[in-house]
XYZ file of C-alpha atoms in Angstrom:
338
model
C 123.032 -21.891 26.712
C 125.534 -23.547 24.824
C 129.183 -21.995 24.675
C 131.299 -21.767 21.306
C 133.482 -24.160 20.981
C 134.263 -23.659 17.243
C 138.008 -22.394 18.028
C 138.894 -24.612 20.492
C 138.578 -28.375 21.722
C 136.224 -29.029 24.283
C 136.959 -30.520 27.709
C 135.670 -31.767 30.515
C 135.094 -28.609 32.374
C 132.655 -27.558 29.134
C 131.163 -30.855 29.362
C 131.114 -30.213 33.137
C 129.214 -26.609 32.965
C 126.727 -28.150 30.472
C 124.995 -30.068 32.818
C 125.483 -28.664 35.523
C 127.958 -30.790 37.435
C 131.167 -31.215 38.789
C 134.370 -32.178 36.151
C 134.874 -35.182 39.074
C 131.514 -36.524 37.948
C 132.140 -35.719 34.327
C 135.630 -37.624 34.826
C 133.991 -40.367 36.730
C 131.132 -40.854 33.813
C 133.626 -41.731 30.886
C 136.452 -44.088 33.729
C 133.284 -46.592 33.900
C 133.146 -45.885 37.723
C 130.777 -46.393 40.050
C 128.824 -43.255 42.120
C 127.277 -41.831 38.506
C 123.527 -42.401 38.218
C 122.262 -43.945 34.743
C 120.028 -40.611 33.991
C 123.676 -38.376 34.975
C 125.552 -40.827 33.207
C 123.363 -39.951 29.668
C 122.978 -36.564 30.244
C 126.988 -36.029 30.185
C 127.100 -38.041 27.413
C 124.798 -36.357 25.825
C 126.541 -33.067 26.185
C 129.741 -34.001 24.998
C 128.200 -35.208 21.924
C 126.786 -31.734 21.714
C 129.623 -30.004 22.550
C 132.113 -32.208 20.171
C 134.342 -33.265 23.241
C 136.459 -36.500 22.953
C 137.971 -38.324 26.051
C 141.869 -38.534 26.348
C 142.286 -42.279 26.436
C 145.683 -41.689 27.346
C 144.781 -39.403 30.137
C 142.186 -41.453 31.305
C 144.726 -44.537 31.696
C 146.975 -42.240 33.723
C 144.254 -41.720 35.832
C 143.172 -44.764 36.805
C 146.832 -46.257 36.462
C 146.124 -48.884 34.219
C 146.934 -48.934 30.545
C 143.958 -50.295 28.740
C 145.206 -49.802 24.778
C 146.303 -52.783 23.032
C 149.491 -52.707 20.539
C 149.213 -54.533 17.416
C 152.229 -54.926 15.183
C 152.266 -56.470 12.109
C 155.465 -57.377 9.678
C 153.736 -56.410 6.241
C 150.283 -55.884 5.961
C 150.655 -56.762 2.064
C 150.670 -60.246 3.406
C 147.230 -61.441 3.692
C 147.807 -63.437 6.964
C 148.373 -60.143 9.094
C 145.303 -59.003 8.011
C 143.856 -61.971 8.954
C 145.487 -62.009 12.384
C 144.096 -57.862 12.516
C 140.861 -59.278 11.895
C 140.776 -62.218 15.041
C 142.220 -59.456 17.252
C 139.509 -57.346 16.758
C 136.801 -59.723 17.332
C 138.951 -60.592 20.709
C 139.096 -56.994 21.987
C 135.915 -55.400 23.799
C 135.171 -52.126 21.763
C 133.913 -50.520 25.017
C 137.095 -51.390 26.742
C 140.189 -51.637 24.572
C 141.728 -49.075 21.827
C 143.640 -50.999 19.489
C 146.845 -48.758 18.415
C 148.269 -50.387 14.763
C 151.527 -50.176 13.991
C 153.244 -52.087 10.890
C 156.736 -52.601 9.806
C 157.976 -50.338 6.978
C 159.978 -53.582 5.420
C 160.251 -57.435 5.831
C 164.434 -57.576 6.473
C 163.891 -57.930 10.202
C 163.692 -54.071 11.184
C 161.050 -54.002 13.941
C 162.604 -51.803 16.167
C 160.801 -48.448 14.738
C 157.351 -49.765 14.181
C 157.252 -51.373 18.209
C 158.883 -48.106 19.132
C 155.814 -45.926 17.892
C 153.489 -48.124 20.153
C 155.823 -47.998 23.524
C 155.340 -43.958 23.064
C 151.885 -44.352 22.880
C 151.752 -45.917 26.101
C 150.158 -49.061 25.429
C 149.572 -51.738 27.672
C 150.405 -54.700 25.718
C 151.879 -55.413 22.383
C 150.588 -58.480 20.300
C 153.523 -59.220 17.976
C 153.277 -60.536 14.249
C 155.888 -61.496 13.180
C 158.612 -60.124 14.979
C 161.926 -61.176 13.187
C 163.808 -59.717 15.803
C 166.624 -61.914 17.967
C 165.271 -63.649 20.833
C 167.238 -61.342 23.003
C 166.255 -58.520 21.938
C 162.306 -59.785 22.005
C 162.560 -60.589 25.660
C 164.210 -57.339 26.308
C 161.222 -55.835 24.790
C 159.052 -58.017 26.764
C 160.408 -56.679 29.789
C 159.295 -52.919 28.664
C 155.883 -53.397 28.019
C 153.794 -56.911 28.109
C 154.229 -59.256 24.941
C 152.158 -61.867 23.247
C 154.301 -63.182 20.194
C 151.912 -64.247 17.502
C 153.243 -67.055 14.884
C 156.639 -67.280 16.875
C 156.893 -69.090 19.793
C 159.613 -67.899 22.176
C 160.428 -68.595 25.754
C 159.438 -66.448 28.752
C 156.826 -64.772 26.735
C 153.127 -65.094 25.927
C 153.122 -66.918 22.656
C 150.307 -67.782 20.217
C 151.531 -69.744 16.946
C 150.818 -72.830 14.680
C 153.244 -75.873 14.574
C 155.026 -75.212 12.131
C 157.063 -78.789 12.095
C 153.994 -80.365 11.337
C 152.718 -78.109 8.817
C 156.245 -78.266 7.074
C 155.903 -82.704 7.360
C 152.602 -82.772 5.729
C 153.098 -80.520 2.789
C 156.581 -82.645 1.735
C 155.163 -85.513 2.710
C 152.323 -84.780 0.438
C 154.359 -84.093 -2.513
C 156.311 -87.351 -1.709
C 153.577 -89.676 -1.925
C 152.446 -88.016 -5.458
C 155.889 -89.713 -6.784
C 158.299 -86.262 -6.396
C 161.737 -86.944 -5.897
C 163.164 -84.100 -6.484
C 161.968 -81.469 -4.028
C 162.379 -78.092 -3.283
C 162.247 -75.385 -0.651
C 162.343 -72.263 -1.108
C 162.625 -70.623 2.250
C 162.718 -66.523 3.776
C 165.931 -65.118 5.166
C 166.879 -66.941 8.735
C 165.924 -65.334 11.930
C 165.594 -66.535 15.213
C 162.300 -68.534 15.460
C 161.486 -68.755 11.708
C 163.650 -71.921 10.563
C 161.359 -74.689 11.888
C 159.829 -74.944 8.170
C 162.600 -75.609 6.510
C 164.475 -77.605 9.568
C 161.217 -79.676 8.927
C 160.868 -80.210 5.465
C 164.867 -81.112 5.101
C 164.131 -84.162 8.291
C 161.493 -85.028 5.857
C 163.146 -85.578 3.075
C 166.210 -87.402 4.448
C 163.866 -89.561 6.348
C 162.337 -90.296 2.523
C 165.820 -91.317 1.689
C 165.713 -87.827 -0.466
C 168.184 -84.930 -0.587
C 167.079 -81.685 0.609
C 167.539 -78.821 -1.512
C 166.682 -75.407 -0.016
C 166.785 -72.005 -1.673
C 166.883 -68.231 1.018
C 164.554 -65.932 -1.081
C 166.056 -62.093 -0.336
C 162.786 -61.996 1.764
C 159.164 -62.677 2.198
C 157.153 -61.286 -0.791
C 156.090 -62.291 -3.990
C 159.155 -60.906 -6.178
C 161.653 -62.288 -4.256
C 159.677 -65.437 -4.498
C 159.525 -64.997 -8.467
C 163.526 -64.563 -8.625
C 164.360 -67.074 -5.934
C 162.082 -69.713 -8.306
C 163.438 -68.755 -11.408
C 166.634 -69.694 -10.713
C 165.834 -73.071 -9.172
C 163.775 -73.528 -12.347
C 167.000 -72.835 -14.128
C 169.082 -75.616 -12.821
C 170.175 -78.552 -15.103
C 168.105 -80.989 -12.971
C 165.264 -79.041 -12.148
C 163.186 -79.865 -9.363
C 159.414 -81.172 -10.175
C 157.615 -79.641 -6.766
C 158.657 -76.674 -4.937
C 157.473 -76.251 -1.134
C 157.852 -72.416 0.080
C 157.696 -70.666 3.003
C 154.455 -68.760 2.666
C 152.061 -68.736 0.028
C 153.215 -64.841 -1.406
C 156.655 -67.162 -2.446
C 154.471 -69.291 -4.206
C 152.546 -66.928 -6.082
C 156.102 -65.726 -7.150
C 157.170 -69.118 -8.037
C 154.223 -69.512 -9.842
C 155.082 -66.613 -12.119
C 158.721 -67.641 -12.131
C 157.249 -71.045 -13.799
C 154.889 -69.877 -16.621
C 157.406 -67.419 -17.492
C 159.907 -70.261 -18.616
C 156.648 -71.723 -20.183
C 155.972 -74.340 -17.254
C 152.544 -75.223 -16.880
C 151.804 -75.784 -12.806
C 150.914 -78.662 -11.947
C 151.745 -80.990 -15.044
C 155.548 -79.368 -14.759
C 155.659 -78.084 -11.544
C 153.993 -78.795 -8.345
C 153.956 -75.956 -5.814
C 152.753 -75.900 -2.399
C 152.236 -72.604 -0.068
C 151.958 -71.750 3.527
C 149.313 -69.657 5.250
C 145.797 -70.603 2.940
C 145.675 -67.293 2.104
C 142.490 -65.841 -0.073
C 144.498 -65.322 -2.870
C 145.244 -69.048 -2.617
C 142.211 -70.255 -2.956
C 140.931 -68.293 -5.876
C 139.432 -70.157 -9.144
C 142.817 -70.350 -11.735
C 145.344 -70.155 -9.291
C 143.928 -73.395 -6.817
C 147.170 -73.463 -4.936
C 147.519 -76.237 -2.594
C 148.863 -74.525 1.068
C 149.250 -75.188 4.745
C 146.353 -73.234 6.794
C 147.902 -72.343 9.736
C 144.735 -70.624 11.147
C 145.357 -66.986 11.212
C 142.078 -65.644 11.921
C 142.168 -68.153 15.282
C 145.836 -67.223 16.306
C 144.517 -63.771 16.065
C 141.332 -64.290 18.419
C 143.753 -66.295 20.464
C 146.088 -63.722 20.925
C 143.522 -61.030 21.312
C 142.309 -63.392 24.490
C 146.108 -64.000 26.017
C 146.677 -60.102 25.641
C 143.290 -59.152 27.776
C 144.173 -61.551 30.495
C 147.868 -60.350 30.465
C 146.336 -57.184 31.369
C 144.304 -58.058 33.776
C 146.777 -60.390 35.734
C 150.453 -59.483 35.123
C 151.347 -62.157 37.567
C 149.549 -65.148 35.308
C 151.446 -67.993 33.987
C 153.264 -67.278 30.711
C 150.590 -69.148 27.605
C 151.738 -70.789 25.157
C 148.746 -71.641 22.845
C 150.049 -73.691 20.179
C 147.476 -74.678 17.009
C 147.854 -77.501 14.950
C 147.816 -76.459 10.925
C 146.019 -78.152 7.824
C 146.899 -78.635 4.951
C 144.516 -77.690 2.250
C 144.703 -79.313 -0.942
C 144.031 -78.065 -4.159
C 144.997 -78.091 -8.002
C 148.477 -76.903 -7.766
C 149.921 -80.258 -7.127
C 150.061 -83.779 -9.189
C 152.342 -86.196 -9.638
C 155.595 -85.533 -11.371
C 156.066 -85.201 -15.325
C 156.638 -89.162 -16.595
C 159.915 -87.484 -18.365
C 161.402 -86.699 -14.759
C-alpha cells in the first residue's frame, strides 16, 4: 500500500519500504554503484517516482566524497557570449553525471566575489569562470578553495580556456587599415587584470602602421556605456573615421552614438566588434566583429572542468583558440572628405 506523503518529502527510507528493501540498497541504486541488480535498480526507481522522492545531490556527494556539481559563473548574462559559453558547457557536461549550479554577476564593475561565493556554499566541485574581472591574486586564491577553469582569461597556475586575443585585436585594425583609415579608434572596457591584451594590441598595431593610437575606457561593458563613450569620440574636432571596440555590445552603442549625430555607418563611420555575437550578424545592423568562438571555449571548458575532477593531480591546460574575424557591412573605406 502506498503511504501519504502529501505533508511531507519523501526519503529514502519511504522509497526503501516501497519495495521492500533495505535504504543501503535504495542509497546504493541512485550513487551508480555496483551490487544493485537491473530489475532492483527499476523497481526503486520506479517507486520514488511514485512516491515524489528526489535524491540530495549534495548528500549523495558527501557520501561518496566526491563533489560531482559543476559551478558556472558568468559576468552578465545580457551579453550574448555568456550565453553562448552556457550553451558549450552544457553540451560538455554528462546530464547523468554532472549538476550544473549557475551563478551570474549582479554588475560588470569587477564585483565577483558574491556571485562565486553562492557556488563555494553550494559545495561544488569546480567552478568554470566567465569572465572573472577579479585581480590575479585574488583568482588564484580562489583557485586554491575550490578547482578553477578561467574561461576567456588566461591566467597562470590555473586551468584556462580563452581566445587570443592579440591576434583578434591585429586583424580587426589591421583590417580597417588596409580600407585607407587613418584615424582609428578604440574604445576599450575598464582595465582589469587579464583584459588589456585588446587594446595593448590594437595600439602595437597602429604604431607599427606609423599611426597614433587613440583609445577611449567606456564606464564598462554594455551597450550604454558604449553609446556615451562613442558619442564623445564622435564629438571631437578631428573625428575618427573607424572605431574598433572591445566587444560587440560597445559597438551596438557606438552605433547608436553615430546615427544619433546623423552619421550613416559605414560611409561615415566604420565600426568593428568583438565576440560575433547574434545580434551582430542580423540583416540592418551587418556589423563586422572578431569571433572568438564562444560556443567552443564553452565545450572546451566544460571538457578541462570534467577531467579536473577526475584527476586533481593533472597538468594545469591551457587551451588557447585562435579567433576570426568575420566581415560584414559595417566597414568601408573612409569618407573621401577625411
Amino acid at each position: 500500500m502506498v503511504s501519504d506523503h502529501r505533508h511531507r518529502s519523501a526519503t529514502q527510507s519511504d522509497v526503501a519500504r516501497e519495495v521492500g528493501v533495505s535504504r543501503t540498497l535504495v542509497s546504493f541504486a541512485f550513487r551508480g554503484a555496483p551490487g544493485v541488480s537491473g530489475e532492483t535498480k527499476q523497481a526503486i526507481f520506479d517507486a520514488a517516482k511514485r512516491l515524489g522522492y528526489r535524491p540530495n545531490a549534495v548528500a549523495a556527494d558527501l557520501a561518496r566524497k566526491h563533489r560531482s556539481a559543476v559551478g558556472l559563473y558568468l559576468m552578465d548574462i545580457r551579453n550574448e557570449v555568456y550565453a553562448d559559453i552556457l550553451s558549450g558547457v552544457r553540451t560538455a557536461l554528462p546530464q547523468d553525471r554532472n549538476r550544473l549550479i549557475l551563478s551570474v554577476s549582479r554588475s560588470s564593475d569587477g564585483e565577483d566575489q558574491g556571485a562565486l561565493e553562492s557556488l563555494i556554499e553550494a559545495r561544488v566541485g569546480i567552478i568554470i569562470a566567465a569572465t572573472l574581472l577579479d585581480t590575479d591574486h585574488r583568482v588564484q586564491e580562489l583557485a586554491r578553495i575550490v578547482p578553477l577553469v578561467s574561461v576567456t582569461r588566461p591566467m597562470e597556475g590555473v586551468d584556462s580556456v580563452y581566445s587570443d586575443d592579440d591576434a583578434g585585436a591585429r586583424a580587426a585594425t589591421e583590417h580597417l587599415i588596409g580600407l585607407g583609415h587613418t584615424r582609428i579608434a578604440h574604445l576599450a572596457g575598464p582595465v582589469y587584470d587579464g583584459h588589456t591584451a585588446r587594446r595593448q594590441s590594437y595600439a602595437k598595431t597602429m604604431r607599427d602602421a606609423g599611426l597614433k593610437p587613440l583609445t577611449l575606457a567606456a564606464a564598462d561593458f554594455t551597450q550604454d556605456a558604449g553609446r556615451r563613450a562613442a558619442d564623445e569620440l564622435l564629438g571631437m574636432t578631428h573625428r575618427p573615421t573607424a572605431i574598433f571596440t572591445h566587444n560587440d555590445q560597445l559597438a551596438l552603442g557606438a552605433r547608436e552614438a553615430a546615427y544619433a549625430r546623423g552619421l550613416a555607418v559605414p560611409s561615415d563611420l566604420s565600426l568593428v566588434g568583438y565576440d560575433n555575437s547574434r545580434t551582430s550578424g542580423l540583416h540592418g545592423i551587418d556589423l563586422t566583429s572578431v569571433d572568438l568562438h564562444a560556443v567552443e571555449l564553452g565545450q572546451i571548458a566544460g571538457t578541462v572542468a570534467l577531467e579536473r575532477l577526475s584527476n586533481p593531480e593533472a597538468p594545469i591546460a591551457d587551451r588557447r583558440l585562435t579567433p576570426q574575424l568575420v566581415v560584414r557591412n559595417s566597414t568601408a573605406p573612409p569618407p573621401a572628405s577625411s
